[in-house]
Amino acid sequence: MLRCIVHATIPRYLRVYGSLKAQVESGDFKLGDFLPAEPELQKLFNVSRTTVRRAVELLAQEGFVSIQQGKGTEVLDFKATQRLQYVSSFSETLQEKGFNVRYRDLVAECTPAPRRIAADLKLEPDARVVRVQRVILANGKPIAIIWNYLLPEIVPGIERRIAGMKTLYAFLESEYNLRIEAATDYISAKAAGAEEAARLEVPVESPLLVVKRITYSRGRTIEVAILHVVADKYEYCVQSKDRPPRAT
Amino acid sequence: MLRCIVHATIPRYLRVYGSLKAQVESGDFKLGDFLPAEPELQKLFNVSRTTVRRAVELLAQEGFVSIQQGKGTEVLDFKATQRLQYVSSFSETLQEKGFNVRYRDLVAECTPAPRRIAADLKLEPDARVVRVQRVILANGKPIAIIWNYLLPEIVPGIERRIAGMKTLYAFLESEYNLRIEAATDYISAKAAGAEEAARLEVPVESPLLVVKRITYSRGRTIEVAILHVVADKYEYCVQSKDRPPRAT
DNA sequence: AAGTGGTCTAGACCACGAA
DNA sequence: TCGTGGTCTAGACCACTTA
């Protein structure tokens, strides 16, 4: 039936959203300009006001525009305020910044979970987990030590398959069909101990950024990662918006 | 006029949102339960379906529930799963954790902007900015030094009004009607220098978490904040999710 | 087939900002 | 005052899940 073709239809609010976003990104609307008012957009796209508003709200959520009651909807400097906070992998981030990323001392093994890790994974204290350990090098220089603790039942046989891994998240997605849905990072700092200092090639007591990441997939906690990062070589970036709505 | 009293009205969708959220948090709806269906909620709250949906979408955005077409709206384990990343003030976060928060050495003055700060604020190198400086105490113990650099034209006379300030963001909102729309944090670490160590009452060379925050309001960069936080007393938490919308 | 959420419309009234 | 965005309604039709 011909209808099947038409069937793959994109919601109108997404089309309006995409069209506006493209014009903002291409510079048709410039920084400080105001978008056409809502009644105008209704006519332009031939949709209802509800649909227009939904599209514009999406743009605002992503930081492309700022909606101001009584004034209008202003186009922002999207390079400065862009994007919600999405899950990103450490090595992918480095690669995007143009570094050549390699691993050293990659080890994967099944071990009893340390107590804190077991608690984060919601396992009994002595449950076994898969531990992946590595030193990450950016342009040949060590930049972080990473320990990943994974639930064994979701990554069977990982010890034998991990050799050529490029980034862990991509590996989990392609080999085990595991998509990371969400993550929480806890960030603190510490001074490097003797062994860490040696492996990271920095002086003892150098400040390190400590990141604990808990990742979720299919509604479950599936991984805890611990990163010790050389502080003067990496900056952790977080973008956030707005304030929580208040009720009551 | 009596209308002034009625005037402070809270939108209905926020009331519905607040009511549902309270019931989720208090455990009236349990993990894995489904919320009443939308027509049901309409009757319960006596509002239109649009209003119900808006409330439920808010809950979903914050990770309290998961909306599933054809099935229903499931209550999630809100302690474990993601919420959106909102701009939060350091002192508000501490207060929410139950600490008694005070400031010490609060100073506000107009000074030439340091070069890096001027660049972040998009000012010429020698432009003047308002610098607010303070040590923040949690339960009487120093936990961080904060420097805030503000555009002078948006906070006129702040030097004379700042005395009793409780949190800077609340202060800006109530006194200057400035709502923070977005922020970007850059997080690294460093070892405490002699003066910092003294003011924070920690040993020299102690690891400190360094946060640079750039905040936006009305589409402009309006503030740069630098925080030096005692690393073993505070953890920076980031929640992220996966889900860029696609158009085209 | 029945019930759930997903999209969309047309129209109403309110609140804020600028002239 | 006028134009902007903010909230809300009632009703329609579609798409997905489950039985």
Coordinates of C-alpha atoms (C1' of nucleotides) in Angstrom, one line a residue:
Chain A
M1 CA 0.0 0.0 0.0
L2 CA 1.2 3.5 -0.8
R3 CA 0.2 4.7 2.6
C4 CA 3.2 2.9 4.1
I5 CA 5.5 5.4 2.6
V6 CA 3.6 8.4 3.9
H7 CA 3.4 6.5 7.1
A8 CA 7.0 7.3 8.2
T9 CA 5.9 10.8 9.1
I10 CA 7.8 13.2 11.3
P11 CA 5.8 15.1 13.8
R12 CA 5.2 18.7 12.7
Y13 CA 6.6 20.2 15.8
L14 CA 9.9 18.4 15.0
R15 CA 9.9 19.8 11.5
V16 CA 9.3 23.3 12.7
Y17 CA 12.0 22.7 15.3
G18 CA 14.5 21.4 12.7
S19 CA 13.8 24.2 10.3
L20 CA 14.3 26.9 12.9
K21 CA 17.3 25.2 14.3
A22 CA 18.9 25.0 10.9
Q23 CA 18.3 28.7 10.3
V24 CA 19.8 29.6 13.7
E25 CA 22.9 27.5 13.1
S26 CA 23.4 28.7 9.6
G27 CA 23.2 32.3 10.7
D28 CA 20.0 33.2 8.9
F29 CA 18.9 34.4 12.3
K30 CA 21.7 36.2 14.0
L31 CA 22.7 36.6 17.6
G32 CA 20.4 39.0 19.2
D33 CA 17.8 38.8 16.6
F34 CA 14.3 37.9 17.6
L35 CA 12.5 35.0 16.0
P36 CA 9.2 35.9 14.3
A37 CA 6.4 36.1 16.9
E38 CA 4.3 33.0 17.4
P39 CA 1.3 34.1 15.3
E40 CA 3.8 34.8 12.5
L41 CA 5.4 31.3 12.8
Q42 CA 1.9 29.8 12.8
K43 CA 1.3 31.3 9.3
L44 CA 4.8 30.5 8.1
F45 CA 4.6 26.9 8.9
N46 CA 0.8 26.6 8.7
V47 CA 0.4 24.9 12.1
S48 CA -1.3 25.8 15.3
R49 CA 0.2 27.9 18.0
T50 CA 0.6 24.8 20.3
T51 CA 2.8 23.2 17.7
V52 CA 4.8 26.3 17.2
R53 CA 5.3 26.7 20.9
R54 CA 6.4 23.1 21.3
A55 CA 9.1 23.6 18.7
V56 CA 10.4 26.8 20.2
E57 CA 10.4 25.3 23.7
L58 CA 12.7 22.5 22.4
L59 CA 15.0 25.1 21.0
A60 CA 15.0 27.0 24.3
Q61 CA 15.7 23.8 26.2
E62 CA 18.8 23.2 24.1
G63 CA 20.0 26.8 24.6
F64 CA 19.6 28.1 21.1
V65 CA 17.1 30.8 22.0
S66 CA 15.8 32.6 25.1
I67 CA 12.1 33.0 25.5
Q68 CA 11.1 36.3 27.1
Q69 CA 7.5 37.0 28.0
G70 CA 6.3 40.3 26.6
K71 CA 9.3 40.8 24.5
G72 CA 9.9 37.9 22.2
T73 CA 12.2 35.0 21.5
E74 CA 15.8 36.0 21.2
V75 CA 18.5 34.0 19.3
L76 CA 21.5 33.2 21.5
D77 CA 25.1 32.6 20.9
F78 CA 24.6 28.9 20.5
K79 CA 28.3 28.2 20.6
A80 CA 28.4 29.5 24.2
T81 CA 25.3 28.1 25.7
Q82 CA 24.7 25.0 23.7
R83 CA 23.3 21.7 24.7
L84 CA 21.9 19.8 27.5
Q85 CA 24.2 17.5 29.5
Y86 CA 24.5 14.2 27.6
V87 CA 26.5 11.2 28.6
S88 CA 29.9 11.2 27.0
S89 CA 32.9 8.9 27.3
F90 CA 36.2 10.2 28.5
S91 CA 38.2 8.8 25.6
E92 CA 35.6 10.0 23.1
T93 CA 35.9 13.5 24.6
L94 CA 39.6 13.4 24.2
Q95 CA 39.4 12.2 20.6
E96 CA 37.0 15.0 19.8
K97 CA 39.5 17.5 21.1
G98 CA 42.0 16.1 18.6
F99 CA 44.2 13.9 20.8
N100 CA 45.5 10.6 19.7
V101 CA 44.2 8.2 22.3
R102 CA 45.8 4.9 23.3
Y103 CA 45.6 2.6 26.3
R104 CA 48.4 1.0 28.3
D105 CA 48.4 -1.8 30.8
L106 CA 44.9 -3.0 29.7
V107 CA 43.8 -5.8 32.0
A108 CA 40.3 -7.4 32.3
E109 CA 39.7 -9.9 35.0
C110 CA 37.0 -11.3 37.2
T111 CA 37.5 -10.4 40.9
P112 CA 35.5 -9.9 44.1
A113 CA 34.0 -6.5 44.2
P114 CA 35.5 -3.9 46.6
R115 CA 32.9 -3.0 49.2
R116 CA 32.0 0.4 48.0
I117 CA 31.7 -0.8 44.4
A118 CA 29.5 -3.6 45.4
A119 CA 27.2 -1.2 47.1
D120 CA 27.0 1.1 44.1
L121 CA 26.2 -1.9 41.9
K122 CA 23.6 -3.1 44.4
L123 CA 25.4 -6.4 44.8
E124 CA 26.2 -8.4 47.9
P125 CA 29.6 -7.5 49.4
D126 CA 31.5 -10.5 48.0
A127 CA 29.9 -10.8 44.6
R128 CA 32.3 -11.1 41.7
V129 CA 32.5 -8.4 39.0
V130 CA 34.6 -7.8 35.9
R131 CA 37.3 -5.3 36.4
V132 CA 38.8 -3.5 33.4
Q133 CA 41.9 -1.5 34.3
R134 CA 44.0 0.7 32.0
V135 CA 46.1 3.8 31.7
I136 CA 44.9 6.2 29.1
L137 CA 47.4 8.1 27.0
A138 CA 46.7 11.3 25.1
N139 CA 49.3 12.0 22.4
G140 CA 51.6 9.4 24.1
K141 CA 51.4 11.0 27.6
P142 CA 49.5 9.4 30.5
I143 CA 46.5 11.4 31.5
A144 CA 44.4 9.1 33.6
I145 CA 44.0 5.7 35.2
I146 CA 40.6 4.1 34.8
W147 CA 39.0 1.2 36.5
N148 CA 35.7 -0.1 35.2
Y149 CA 33.6 -2.4 37.3
L150 CA 31.0 -4.3 35.2
L151 CA 28.3 -6.7 36.1
P152 CA 29.6 -10.1 34.8
E153 CA 26.3 -11.4 33.5
I154 CA 26.0 -8.6 31.0
V155 CA 29.4 -8.8 29.5
P156 CA 30.2 -12.6 29.3
G157 CA 33.6 -13.4 27.9
I158 CA 34.8 -9.8 27.9
E159 CA 38.3 -10.9 29.0
R160 CA 38.9 -12.6 25.7
R161 CA 37.3 -10.0 23.4
I162 CA 38.6 -6.8 24.8
A163 CA 42.0 -6.7 23.2
G164 CA 41.5 -4.2 20.4
M165 CA 38.9 -2.0 22.2
K166 CA 38.8 1.6 21.2
T167 CA 36.3 3.1 23.6
L168 CA 34.5 1.1 26.2
Y169 CA 31.0 2.5 25.5
A170 CA 31.3 1.9 21.8
F171 CA 32.6 -1.6 22.6
L172 CA 29.7 -2.3 24.9
E173 CA 27.2 -1.1 22.3
S174 CA 28.6 -3.0 19.4
E175 CA 29.6 -6.2 21.1
Y176 CA 26.9 -6.5 23.8
N177 CA 24.2 -4.3 22.4
L178 CA 24.3 -2.2 25.6
R179 CA 23.3 1.4 25.2
I180 CA 24.2 3.7 28.1
E181 CA 21.0 5.5 29.0
A182 CA 22.1 7.7 31.9
A183 CA 25.0 8.3 34.2
T184 CA 25.8 10.1 37.4
D185 CA 29.3 11.4 38.0
Y186 CA 30.7 12.2 41.4
I187 CA 33.8 14.5 41.2
S188 CA 36.3 15.2 43.8
A189 CA 40.1 15.5 44.1
K190 CA 43.0 13.8 45.8
A191 CA 46.8 13.9 45.9
A192 CA 48.6 11.3 43.9
G193 CA 50.1 8.4 45.9
A194 CA 53.5 6.8 45.0
E195 CA 52.2 4.1 42.7
E196 CA 49.7 6.4 40.8
A197 CA 52.3 9.0 40.5
A198 CA 54.7 6.6 38.8
R199 CA 52.1 5.2 36.4
L200 CA 50.9 8.7 35.5
E201 CA 54.5 10.1 35.4
V202 CA 53.8 13.0 37.7
P203 CA 55.3 14.0 41.0
V204 CA 54.0 12.3 44.2
E205 CA 51.3 14.5 45.8
S206 CA 50.2 16.0 42.5
P207 CA 46.6 16.9 42.5
L208 CA 44.4 14.4 40.7
L209 CA 40.8 14.8 39.7
V210 CA 38.7 11.8 40.9
V211 CA 35.6 10.9 39.0
K212 CA 33.3 8.1 40.0
R213 CA 30.7 7.4 37.3
I214 CA 27.7 5.2 37.8
T215 CA 26.1 4.2 34.5
Y216 CA 22.6 2.9 33.8
S217 CA 21.3 0.9 31.0
R218 CA 17.8 -0.7 30.6
G219 CA 16.9 0.8 33.9
R220 CA 19.6 -1.0 35.8
T221 CA 23.0 0.1 37.3
I222 CA 25.4 -1.8 35.1
E223 CA 28.8 -0.2 35.7
V224 CA 30.9 1.8 38.1
A225 CA 33.9 3.6 36.7
I226 CA 36.7 5.3 38.8
L227 CA 39.0 7.7 37.0
H228 CA 42.1 9.4 38.4
V229 CA 42.9 12.2 36.1
V230 CA 46.0 14.4 36.0
A231 CA 44.5 17.7 37.0
D232 CA 46.5 20.0 34.8
K233 CA 45.9 18.0 31.7
Y234 CA 42.1 17.7 31.7
E235 CA 39.1 19.8 32.6
Y236 CA 35.8 18.3 33.2
C237 CA 33.0 20.4 31.6
V238 CA 29.4 20.5 32.7
Q239 CA 26.6 22.5 31.1
S240 CA 23.4 23.0 33.0
K241 CA 20.3 25.1 32.6
D242 CA 17.5 26.8 34.4
R243 CA 16.3 26.0 37.8
P244 CA 13.9 23.3 38.9
P245 CA 10.3 24.3 38.7
R246 CA 8.7 25.0 42.0
A247 CA 5.3 23.8 43.0
T248 CA 3.2 24.1 46.2
Chain B
M1 CA -7.4 45.8 45.7
L2 CA -8.4 42.3 46.7
R3 CA -7.2 41.0 43.4
C4 CA -3.6 41.4 44.5
I5 CA -4.0 38.5 46.8
V6 CA -5.5 36.2 44.2
H7 CA -2.8 37.4 42.0
A8 CA 0.0 35.2 43.4
T9 CA -1.5 32.1 41.6
I10 CA 0.5 29.0 40.8
P11 CA -0.2 27.5 37.4
R12 CA -2.3 24.4 37.6
Y13 CA 0.2 22.1 35.8
L14 CA 2.7 22.9 38.5
R15 CA 0.2 22.0 41.2
V16 CA -0.5 18.7 39.6
Y17 CA 3.2 18.2 39.1
G18 CA 3.9 19.0 42.7
S19 CA 1.2 16.8 44.0
L20 CA 2.3 13.8 41.9
K21 CA 5.9 14.3 42.8
A22 CA 5.1 14.4 46.5
Q23 CA 3.3 11.2 46.2
V24 CA 6.1 9.5 44.3
E25 CA 8.7 10.8 46.8
S26 CA 6.6 9.8 49.8
G27 CA 6.1 6.3 48.4
D28 CA 2.4 6.5 47.9
F29 CA 3.3 5.4 44.4
K30 CA 5.9 2.7 44.6
L31 CA 8.7 1.7 42.3
G32 CA 7.2 -0.1 39.3
D33 CA 3.7 1.1 39.9
F34 CA 1.9 2.9 37.1
L35 CA 0.4 6.3 37.6
P36 CA -3.3 6.6 37.0
A37 CA -4.0 7.0 33.3
E38 CA -4.4 10.5 31.8
P39 CA -8.2 10.5 31.7
E40 CA -8.1 9.4 35.3
L41 CA -5.8 12.2 36.3
Q42 CA -8.0 14.7 34.5
K43 CA -10.9 13.7 36.8
L44 CA -8.8 13.6 39.9
F45 CA -7.4 17.1 39.5
N46 CA -10.3 18.4 37.5
V47 CA -8.1 19.8 34.7
S48 CA -7.8 19.3 31.0
R49 CA -5.6 16.5 29.4
T50 CA -3.1 19.1 28.2
T51 CA -2.5 20.2 31.7
V52 CA -2.1 16.7 33.0
R53 CA 0.3 15.8 30.3
R54 CA 2.4 18.9 31.0
A55 CA 2.8 17.9 34.6
V56 CA 3.6 14.3 33.8
E57 CA 6.2 15.4 31.2
L58 CA 7.9 17.5 33.8
L59 CA 8.1 14.5 36.1
A60 CA 9.5 12.4 33.2
Q61 CA 12.1 15.0 32.4
E62 CA 13.4 14.8 35.9
G63 CA 13.5 11.1 35.9
F64 CA 10.8 10.3 38.4
V65 CA 8.7 8.4 35.9
S66 CA 9.0 6.7 32.5
I67 CA 6.2 7.3 30.0
Q68 CA 5.5 4.4 27.7
Q69 CA 3.1 4.7 24.9
G70 CA 0.4 2.1 24.9
K71 CA 1.3 0.9 28.4
G72 CA 1.2 3.7 30.9
T73 CA 3.5 5.9 33.1
E74 CA 5.7 3.9 35.3
V75 CA 7.2 5.1 38.6
L76 CA 11.0 4.8 38.7
D77 CA 13.4 4.5 41.5
F78 CA 13.9 8.2 41.8
K79 CA 16.9 7.8 44.2
A80 CA 18.9 5.9 41.6
T81 CA 17.9 7.3 38.3
Q82 CA 18.8 10.4 36.5
R83 CA 17.4 13.9 36.9
L84 CA 18.0 16.7 34.6
Q85 CA 21.0 18.8 35.2
Y86 CA 19.9 22.1 36.7
V87 CA 21.9 25.1 37.7
S88 CA 22.4 24.9 41.4
S89 CA 24.1 27.2 43.7
F90 CA 26.9 25.9 45.9
S91 CA 25.5 27.2 49.1
E92 CA 21.9 26.0 48.3
T93 CA 23.3 22.6 47.7
L94 CA 25.0 22.6 51.0
Q95 CA 21.9 23.8 52.8
E96 CA 19.8 21.1 51.2
K97 CA 22.3 18.5 52.6
G98 CA 21.5 19.9 56.0
F99 CA 24.6 22.0 56.7
N100 CA 24.4 25.3 58.4
V101 CA 25.9 27.7 55.9
R102 CA 27.6 31.0 56.7
Y103 CA 30.1 33.3 55.0
R104 CA 33.2 34.9 56.3
D105 CA 35.3 37.7 54.9
L106 CA 32.6 38.9 52.5
V107 CA 33.9 41.7 50.3
A108 CA 32.3 43.3 47.3
E109 CA 34.3 45.8 45.3
C110 CA 34.7 47.2 41.8
T111 CA 38.1 46.3 40.3
P112 CA 39.7 45.9 36.9
A113 CA 39.0 42.4 35.6
P114 CA 41.8 39.9 35.5
R115 CA 42.7 39.0 31.9
R116 CA 41.1 35.5 31.9
I117 CA 37.9 36.8 33.5
A118 CA 37.6 39.6 31.1
A119 CA 37.8 37.2 28.2
D120 CA 35.2 34.9 29.7
L121 CA 32.9 37.9 30.2
K122 CA 33.6 39.2 26.7
L123 CA 35.0 42.5 28.0
E124 CA 38.0 44.4 27.0
P125 CA 41.1 43.5 29.1
D126 CA 40.9 46.4 31.5
A127 CA 37.2 46.8 31.9
R128 CA 36.0 47.1 35.5
V129 CA 33.9 44.4 37.1
V130 CA 32.3 43.8 40.5
R131 CA 34.2 41.2 42.5
V132 CA 32.5 39.5 45.4
Q133 CA 34.8 37.4 47.5
R134 CA 34.0 35.2 50.5
V135 CA 34.9 32.1 52.4
I136 CA 32.0 29.7 52.8
L137 CA 31.6 27.8 56.1
A138 CA 29.6 24.6 56.5
N139 CA 28.7 24.0 60.1
G140 CA 31.4 26.5 61.1
K141 CA 34.2 24.9 59.1
P142 CA 35.7 26.5 56.0
I143 CA 34.9 24.5 52.9
A144 CA 35.5 26.8 49.9
I145 CA 36.7 30.2 48.8
I146 CA 34.5 31.8 46.2
W147 CA 35.2 34.7 43.9
N148 CA 32.3 36.1 41.8
Y149 CA 32.9 38.5 39.0
L150 CA 29.8 40.3 37.8
L151 CA 29.1 42.8 35.1
P152 CA 28.8 46.1 36.9
E153 CA 25.9 47.5 34.8
I154 CA 23.6 44.7 35.9
V155 CA 24.2 44.9 39.6
P156 CA 24.4 48.6 40.4
G157 CA 25.1 49.5 44.0
I158 CA 25.6 45.9 45.0
E159 CA 28.5 46.9 47.4
R160 CA 26.0 48.6 49.7
R161 CA 23.2 46.0 49.4
I162 CA 25.0 42.8 49.8
A163 CA 25.5 42.7 53.6
G164 CA 22.9 40.2 54.6
M165 CA 23.0 38.1 51.4
K166 CA 22.1 34.4 51.9
T167 CA 22.8 33.0 48.5
L168 CA 24.0 35.0 45.6
Y169 CA 21.6 33.6 43.0
A170 CA 18.6 34.2 45.3
F171 CA 20.0 37.7 45.9
L172 CA 20.3 38.4 42.2
E173 CA 16.9 37.2 41.6
S174 CA 15.1 39.1 44.3
E175 CA 17.1 42.3 44.2
Y176 CA 17.9 42.6 40.5
N177 CA 15.3 40.4 39.0
L178 CA 18.0 38.4 37.3
R179 CA 17.2 34.8 36.7
I180 CA 20.1 32.4 35.8
E181 CA 19.2 30.6 32.6
A182 CA 22.2 28.5 32.1
A183 CA 25.7 27.8 33.3
T184 CA 28.8 26.0 32.2
D185 CA 31.2 24.6 34.8
Y186 CA 34.8 23.8 34.2
I187 CA 36.2 21.5 36.8
S188 CA 39.8 20.8 37.6
A189 CA 42.0 20.4 40.7
K190 CA 45.0 22.0 42.2
A191 CA 47.2 21.9 45.3
A192 CA 46.5 24.5 47.9
G193 CA 48.9 27.5 48.1
A194 CA 50.0 28.9 51.4
E195 CA 47.4 31.7 51.6
E196 CA 44.5 29.5 50.5
A197 CA 45.6 26.8 52.9
A198 CA 45.5 29.2 55.8
R199 CA 42.1 30.6 54.9
L200 CA 40.6 27.1 54.4
E201 CA 42.4 25.7 57.5
V202 CA 44.0 22.8 55.6
P203 CA 47.7 21.8 55.1
V204 CA 49.6 23.4 52.3
E205 CA 49.5 21.3 49.1
S206 CA 46.1 19.8 50.0
P207 CA 44.1 18.9 47.0
L208 CA 41.4 21.5 46.1
L209 CA 38.6 21.1 43.6
V210 CA 38.6 24.1 41.2
V211 CA 35.4 25.1 39.6
K212 CA 35.0 27.9 37.1
R213 CA 31.4 28.7 36.4
I214 CA 30.2 30.9 33.6
T215 CA 26.5 31.9 34.0
Y216 CA 24.1 33.2 31.5
S217 CA 21.0 35.3 31.9
R218 CA 18.8 36.8 29.3
G219 CA 21.1 35.3 26.7
R220 CA 24.2 37.1 28.0
T221 CA 27.2 36.1 30.0
I222 CA 26.7 37.9 33.2
E223 CA 29.0 36.3 35.7
V224 CA 32.2 34.2 36.2
A225 CA 32.6 32.4 39.5
I226 CA 35.8 30.7 40.7
L227 CA 35.5 28.2 43.5
H228 CA 38.3 26.6 45.4
V229 CA 36.8 23.7 47.4
V230 CA 38.4 21.5 50.0
A231 CA 38.3 18.2 48.1
D232 CA 37.6 15.8 51.0
K233 CA 34.6 17.9 52.1
Y234 CA 32.7 18.2 49.0
E235 CA 31.8 16.1 46.0
Y236 CA 30.5 17.6 42.8
C237 CA 27.7 15.6 41.3
V238 CA 26.6 15.6 37.7
Q239 CA 23.8 13.7 36.2
S240 CA 23.5 13.2 32.5
K241 CA 21.3 11.4 30.1
D242 CA 21.2 10.1 26.6
R243 CA 18.8 11.5 24.1
P244 CA 19.4 14.2 21.6
P245 CA 16.2 14.8 19.7
R246 CA 16.4 14.4 15.9
A247 CA 14.6 16.3 13.2
T248 CA 14.9 16.4 9.4
Chain C
dA1 C1' -11.0 -4.5 20.6
dA2 C1' -10.1 -1.6 24.3
dG3 C1' -7.1 1.3 26.6
dT4 C1' -2.9 3.9 26.8
dG5 C1' -0.1 7.7 25.4
dG6 C1' 1.2 11.0 21.0
dT7 C1' 0.0 14.7 18.0
dC8 C1' -2.7 18.6 16.7
dT9 C1' -6.3 22.2 16.3
dA10 C1' -9.0 26.5 17.4
dG11 C1' -10.0 29.5 20.5
dA12 C1' -10.0 31.8 25.0
dC13 C1' -8.1 34.6 28.7
dC14 C1' -4.0 36.3 31.5
dA15 C1' 0.6 38.6 32.5
dC16 C1' 4.4 41.1 31.1
dG17 C1' 7.2 44.7 28.4
dA18 C1' 7.6 48.6 25.6
dA19 C1' 5.9 52.7 23.5
Chain D
dT1 C1' -2.6 50.4 24.6
dC2 C1' -0.7 46.9 21.9
dG3 C1' 1.9 42.9 20.9
dT4 C1' 4.5 39.4 23.1
dG5 C1' 4.6 35.0 25.4
dG6 C1' 2.0 31.9 29.4
dT7 C1' -1.8 29.1 30.7
dC8 C1' -5.8 26.4 29.8
dT9 C1' -9.8 24.1 27.6
dA10 C1' -12.5 20.7 24.7
dG11 C1' -12.3 17.8 21.4
dA12 C1' -10.3 15.1 17.5
dC13 C1' -7.6 11.5 15.4
dC14 C1' -3.4 8.5 15.4
dA15 C1' -0.1 4.8 17.1
dC16 C1' 1.3 1.5 20.2
dT17 C1' 0.5 -2.4 23.7
dT18 C1' -2.1 -6.0 25.6
dA19 C1' -5.4 -9.3 25.6

